[in-house]
mmCIF file of C-alpha atoms in Angstrom:
data_model
loop_
_atom_site.group_PDB
_atom_site.id
_atom_site.type_symbol
_atom_site.label_atom_id
_atom_site.label_comp_id
_atom_site.label_asym_id
_atom_site.label_seq_id
_atom_site.Cartn_x
_atom_site.Cartn_y
_atom_site.Cartn_z
ATOM 1 C CA UNK A 1 157.573 78.946 163.984
ATOM 2 C CA UNK A 2 154.140 78.561 162.568
ATOM 3 C CA UNK A 3 155.212 75.044 161.231
ATOM 4 C CA UNK A 4 152.699 74.091 158.173
ATOM 5 C CA UNK A 5 149.731 76.383 157.514
ATOM 6 C CA UNK A 6 146.970 75.986 155.189
ATOM 7 C CA UNK A 7 144.380 78.221 153.722
ATOM 8 C CA UNK A 8 141.255 78.058 153.777
ATOM 9 C CA UNK A 9 140.195 75.992 156.600
ATOM 10 C CA UNK A 10 136.802 75.273 155.308
ATOM 11 C CA UNK A 11 135.231 75.713 151.631
ATOM 12 C CA UNK A 12 132.178 74.728 150.007
ATOM 13 C CA UNK A 13 132.083 74.585 145.932
ATOM 14 C CA UNK A 14 129.619 73.978 143.512
ATOM 15 C CA UNK A 15 130.301 71.154 140.956
ATOM 16 C CA UNK A 16 132.401 72.618 138.213
ATOM 17 C CA UNK A 17 133.995 75.400 140.081
ATOM 18 C CA UNK A 18 137.589 75.728 140.680
ATOM 19 C CA UNK A 19 139.830 76.590 143.635
ATOM 20 C CA UNK A 20 143.401 76.679 145.096
ATOM 21 C CA UNK A 21 144.509 75.521 148.275
ATOM 22 C CA UNK A 22 147.519 77.140 149.846
ATOM 23 C CA UNK A 23 150.240 75.352 151.745
ATOM 24 C CA UNK A 24 153.026 77.159 153.369
ATOM 25 C CA UNK A 25 155.757 76.150 155.782
ATOM 26 C CA UNK A 26 158.517 78.026 157.546
ATOM 27 C CA UNK A 27 160.826 75.397 158.253
ATOM 28 C CA UNK A 28 162.963 75.540 155.227
ATOM 29 C CA UNK A 29 161.919 71.921 154.120
ATOM 30 C CA UNK A 30 162.638 70.712 150.751
ATOM 31 C CA UNK A 31 160.034 68.056 150.314
ATOM 32 C CA UNK A 32 156.207 68.865 150.561
ATOM 33 C CA UNK A 33 153.055 66.663 150.034
ATOM 34 C CA UNK A 34 149.371 66.847 149.448
ATOM 35 C CA UNK A 35 147.330 64.090 150.946
ATOM 36 C CA UNK A 36 143.377 63.744 151.074
ATOM 37 C CA UNK A 37 141.740 61.772 154.173
ATOM 38 C CA UNK A 38 138.364 60.172 153.590
ATOM 39 C CA UNK A 39 136.543 57.994 156.080
ATOM 40 C CA UNK A 40 137.940 54.350 155.944
ATOM 41 C CA UNK A 41 140.317 55.241 153.159
ATOM 42 C CA UNK A 42 143.199 56.706 155.361
ATOM 43 C CA UNK A 43 145.644 59.182 153.922
ATOM 44 C CA UNK A 44 146.173 59.041 150.338
ATOM 45 C CA UNK A 45 148.943 60.918 148.614
ATOM 46 C CA UNK A 46 147.919 63.273 145.699
ATOM 47 C CA UNK A 47 151.108 64.845 144.558
ATOM 48 C CA UNK A 48 154.165 65.841 146.230
ATOM 49 C CA UNK A 49 157.275 67.708 145.458
ATOM 50 C CA UNK A 50 161.111 66.989 146.245
ATOM 51 C CA UNK A 51 162.200 70.550 145.688
ATOM 52 C CA UNK A 52 161.334 74.026 144.319
ATOM 53 C CA UNK A 53 160.134 73.964 140.938
ATOM 54 C CA UNK A 54 159.564 70.097 140.997
ATOM 55 C CA UNK A 55 156.241 68.023 141.221
ATOM 56 C CA UNK A 56 155.360 64.434 141.110
ATOM 57 C CA UNK A 57 152.244 62.398 140.978
ATOM 58 C CA UNK A 58 151.108 60.396 144.139
ATOM 59 C CA UNK A 59 148.576 57.615 144.520
ATOM 60 C CA UNK A 60 145.490 59.654 143.357
ATOM 61 C CA UNK A 61 146.465 62.578 141.301
ATOM 62 C CA UNK A 62 143.498 62.717 138.702
ATOM 63 C CA UNK A 63 141.547 65.810 139.080
ATOM 64 C CA UNK A 64 144.138 67.973 140.749
ATOM 65 C CA UNK A 65 147.174 70.020 139.700
ATOM 66 C CA UNK A 66 149.877 71.599 141.894
ATOM 67 C CA UNK A 67 152.890 74.004 141.742
ATOM 68 C CA UNK A 68 155.826 74.651 143.807
ATOM 69 C CA UNK A 69 157.112 78.025 142.503
ATOM 70 C CA UNK A 70 158.728 78.939 145.815
ATOM 71 C CA UNK A 71 160.141 76.633 148.441
ATOM 72 C CA UNK A 72 157.908 77.606 151.121
ATOM 73 C CA UNK A 73 154.813 77.204 149.543
ATOM 74 C CA UNK A 74 152.911 74.152 147.652
ATOM 75 C CA UNK A 75 149.603 74.964 145.919
ATOM 76 C CA UNK A 76 146.984 72.554 145.126
ATOM 77 C CA UNK A 77 144.410 73.270 142.304
ATOM 78 C CA UNK A 78 141.125 71.708 141.344
ATOM 79 C CA UNK A 79 140.115 72.981 137.837
ATOM 80 C CA UNK A 80 136.675 71.580 137.659
ATOM 81 C CA UNK A 81 135.412 70.227 141.216
ATOM 82 C CA UNK A 82 133.577 67.124 141.570
ATOM 83 C CA UNK A 83 131.559 65.835 144.308
ATOM 84 C CA UNK A 84 134.062 62.734 144.653
ATOM 85 C CA UNK A 85 136.568 65.547 145.727
ATOM 86 C CA UNK A 86 134.758 66.408 148.870
ATOM 87 C CA UNK A 87 137.423 65.303 151.320
ATOM 88 C CA UNK A 88 139.775 66.917 154.161
ATOM 89 C CA UNK A 89 143.152 67.878 152.502
ATOM 90 C CA UNK A 90 146.187 67.783 154.288
ATOM 91 C CA UNK A 91 149.501 69.265 153.524
ATOM 92 C CA UNK A 92 152.713 68.142 154.734
ATOM 93 C CA UNK A 93 156.462 68.906 154.544
ATOM 94 C CA UNK A 94 159.737 67.254 155.611
ATOM 95 C CA UNK A 95 163.314 67.660 155.590
ATOM 96 C CA UNK A 96 164.025 63.843 155.924
ATOM 97 C CA UNK A 97 161.774 61.072 156.739
ATOM 98 C CA UNK A 98 159.623 62.659 159.559
ATOM 99 C CA UNK A 99 156.738 64.612 157.938
ATOM 100 C CA UNK A 100 154.764 67.652 159.532
ATOM 101 C CA UNK A 101 151.329 67.974 158.910
ATOM 102 C CA UNK A 102 149.252 71.107 158.502
ATOM 103 C CA UNK A 103 145.859 71.373 160.346
ATOM 104 C CA UNK A 104 143.689 70.603 157.097
ATOM 105 C CA UNK A 105 141.255 71.930 154.853
ATOM 106 C CA UNK A 106 137.722 70.660 154.643
ATOM 107 C CA UNK A 107 136.388 70.889 151.326
ATOM 108 C CA UNK A 108 132.536 70.009 150.257
ATOM 109 C CA UNK A 109 131.731 69.879 146.724
ATOM 110 C CA UNK A 110 127.783 69.959 146.206
ATOM 111 C CA UNK B 1 151.417 50.793 143.799
ATOM 112 C CA UNK B 2 152.895 49.714 146.987
ATOM 113 C CA UNK B 3 150.462 48.678 149.638
ATOM 114 C CA UNK B 4 150.348 48.996 153.595
ATOM 115 C CA UNK B 5 147.936 46.903 155.237
ATOM 116 C CA UNK B 6 146.903 47.858 158.918
ATOM 117 C CA UNK B 7 144.759 46.029 161.570
ATOM 118 C CA UNK B 8 142.334 46.076 163.299
ATOM 119 C CA UNK B 9 140.350 48.838 161.712
ATOM 120 C CA UNK B 10 139.104 50.039 165.184
ATOM 121 C CA UNK B 11 140.097 48.780 168.684
ATOM 122 C CA UNK B 12 138.333 49.381 172.038
ATOM 123 C CA UNK B 13 140.394 48.998 175.226
ATOM 124 C CA UNK B 14 139.891 49.339 178.758
ATOM 125 C CA UNK B 15 141.911 51.956 180.667
ATOM 126 C CA UNK B 16 145.313 50.505 181.889
ATOM 127 C CA UNK B 17 145.068 47.644 179.050
ATOM 128 C CA UNK B 18 147.606 46.989 176.311
ATOM 129 C CA UNK B 19 146.725 48.230 172.573
ATOM 130 C CA UNK B 20 148.195 46.303 169.738
ATOM 131 C CA UNK B 21 147.944 47.558 166.217
ATOM 132 C CA UNK B 22 149.561 45.602 163.241
ATOM 133 C CA UNK B 23 150.886 46.560 159.850
ATOM 134 C CA UNK B 24 152.018 44.584 156.918
ATOM 135 C CA UNK B 25 154.108 46.411 154.260
ATOM 136 C CA UNK B 26 155.272 45.462 150.757
ATOM 137 C CA UNK B 27 158.077 47.694 150.014
ATOM 138 C CA UNK B 28 161.351 46.321 151.447
ATOM 139 C CA UNK B 29 163.428 48.751 149.582
ATOM 140 C CA UNK B 30 163.269 51.404 152.284
ATOM 141 C CA UNK B 31 164.429 51.562 155.946
ATOM 142 C CA UNK B 32 161.896 53.691 157.896
ATOM 143 C CA UNK B 33 158.944 52.609 159.615
ATOM 144 C CA UNK B 34 156.751 54.954 161.377
ATOM 145 C CA UNK B 35 153.535 55.379 163.334
ATOM 146 C CA UNK B 36 151.733 58.500 163.143
ATOM 147 C CA UNK B 37 148.958 59.616 165.827
ATOM 148 C CA UNK B 38 145.785 61.875 164.808
ATOM 149 C CA UNK B 39 143.246 63.385 167.089
ATOM 150 C CA UNK B 40 139.882 64.456 165.770
ATOM 151 C CA UNK B 41 140.167 67.979 163.811
ATOM 152 C CA UNK B 42 143.886 67.788 163.711
ATOM 153 C CA UNK B 43 146.608 66.582 161.398
ATOM 154 C CA UNK B 44 148.482 63.415 161.901
ATOM 155 C CA UNK B 45 151.726 63.734 163.958
ATOM 156 C CA UNK B 46 154.573 61.327 164.162
ATOM 157 C CA UNK B 47 154.317 58.962 167.201
ATOM 158 C CA UNK B 48 157.422 56.701 166.950
ATOM 159 C CA UNK B 49 159.319 55.239 164.212
ATOM 160 C CA UNK B 50 161.933 52.504 163.734
ATOM 161 C CA UNK B 51 164.778 51.631 161.380
ATOM 162 C CA UNK B 52 165.242 47.901 160.756
ATOM 163 C CA UNK B 53 168.550 47.645 162.232
ATOM 164 C CA UNK B 54 166.600 46.951 165.521
ATOM 165 C CA UNK B 55 163.617 44.552 166.288
ATOM 166 C CA UNK B 56 162.336 46.907 168.968
ATOM 167 C CA UNK B 57 162.004 50.653 169.957
ATOM 168 C CA UNK B 58 160.352 51.852 173.137
ATOM 169 C CA UNK B 59 159.399 55.382 173.896
ATOM 170 C CA UNK B 60 157.591 55.686 177.041
ATOM 171 C CA UNK B 61 154.452 53.513 176.990
ATOM 172 C CA UNK B 62 154.803 53.159 173.255
ATOM 173 C CA UNK B 63 156.614 50.467 171.538
ATOM 174 C CA UNK B 64 157.493 49.456 168.056
ATOM 175 C CA UNK B 65 158.106 45.823 167.143
ATOM 176 C CA UNK B 66 159.751 45.043 163.862
ATOM 177 C CA UNK B 67 159.777 41.692 161.951
ATOM 178 C CA UNK B 68 161.798 41.957 158.825
ATOM 179 C CA UNK B 69 161.391 38.549 157.661
ATOM 180 C CA UNK B 70 157.583 38.611 158.142
ATOM 181 C CA UNK B 71 157.520 42.271 156.532
ATOM 182 C CA UNK B 72 155.214 43.383 159.673
ATOM 183 C CA UNK B 73 155.786 45.984 162.145
ATOM 184 C CA UNK B 74 153.168 46.690 165.175
ATOM 185 C CA UNK B 75 152.648 49.460 167.724
ATOM 186 C CA UNK B 76 151.951 48.457 171.241
ATOM 187 C CA UNK B 77 150.537 50.877 173.758
ATOM 188 C CA UNK B 78 151.212 49.806 177.316
ATOM 189 C CA UNK B 79 148.664 51.274 180.265
ATOM 190 C CA UNK B 80 146.546 52.815 177.594
ATOM 191 C CA UNK B 81 144.856 55.940 178.650
ATOM 192 C CA UNK B 82 141.843 57.754 177.597
ATOM 193 C CA UNK B 83 143.904 60.481 176.125
ATOM 194 C CA UNK B 84 145.443 57.750 173.787
ATOM 195 C CA UNK B 85 141.970 57.708 172.107
ATOM 196 C CA UNK B 86 143.048 58.616 168.400
ATOM 197 C CA UNK B 87 143.476 57.165 164.976
ATOM 198 C CA UNK B 88 146.766 55.626 164.403
ATOM 199 C CA UNK B 89 148.395 55.155 160.975
ATOM 200 C CA UNK B 90 151.402 53.258 159.803
ATOM 201 C CA UNK B 91 153.316 54.130 156.880
ATOM 202 C CA UNK B 92 155.898 52.866 154.525
ATOM 203 C CA UNK B 93 158.202 54.940 152.117
ATOM 204 C CA UNK B 94 156.556 54.669 148.756
ATOM 205 C CA UNK B 95 158.058 57.057 146.216
ATOM 206 C CA UNK B 96 160.949 59.201 145.269
ATOM 207 C CA UNK B 97 162.205 61.777 148.152
ATOM 208 C CA UNK B 98 160.288 60.630 151.304
ATOM 209 C CA UNK B 99 156.654 60.256 150.140
ATOM 210 C CA UNK B 100 154.813 58.033 152.292
ATOM 211 C CA UNK B 101 152.022 55.496 151.608
ATOM 212 C CA UNK B 102 149.965 55.289 154.863
ATOM 213 C CA UNK B 103 147.595 52.432 155.919
ATOM 214 C CA UNK B 104 143.733 53.143 156.262
ATOM 215 C CA UNK B 105 144.106 53.788 159.980
ATOM 216 C CA UNK B 106 143.066 52.367 163.221
ATOM 217 C CA UNK B 107 140.629 54.026 165.431
ATOM 218 C CA UNK B 108 141.572 53.435 169.099
ATOM 219 C CA UNK B 109 139.034 54.261 171.866
ATOM 220 C CA UNK B 110 140.296 53.783 175.377
ATOM 221 C CA UNK B 111 137.380 53.554 178.059
ATOM 222 C CA UNK B 112 137.592 54.648 181.349
#
């Protein structure tokens, strides 16, 4: 099992550009999550999904959109990137309470 | 939004010492209190978790102590080792399903 994988690992964007981060899990988990991690701020929940075709807002959803068209994939989109979105993004999945995290994507917006 | 307050922000402990990290939570509606461990360049991973029907849970050198009346739980690392140097996060369930709200993290450095 690969667990939770994230694509890409690193990305540099210019302000105003768009991109999609892909998260995939092979554990047949119902729940999936996107977090961002910034120094001194811990992990903050952006959006999450409780099942295929469903999404919900977390703590810091503004500027992001998500889609869960397939159970194993959870996509995070930035339509118009801003420097404030420079961060490390983590995806996670769970069957119940324990969450399994991916290795992260480091995004820099210049 | 539910809050999870973690302290201290950073901690330096001598090898063999005891590391203690505290977490105060607000959401009393849920019954799961985890600690996650994160090494540099990696994603967080569950270290240990407790349900509130017990006041303490021990796994090897790691112990969670839970105080329901004070709405606090803490992580104790006995005989701390340099390999324990990492960032530790407490969390509380914060939304539908199993969405977690994390504390801001404690960076632990164990000096040899």
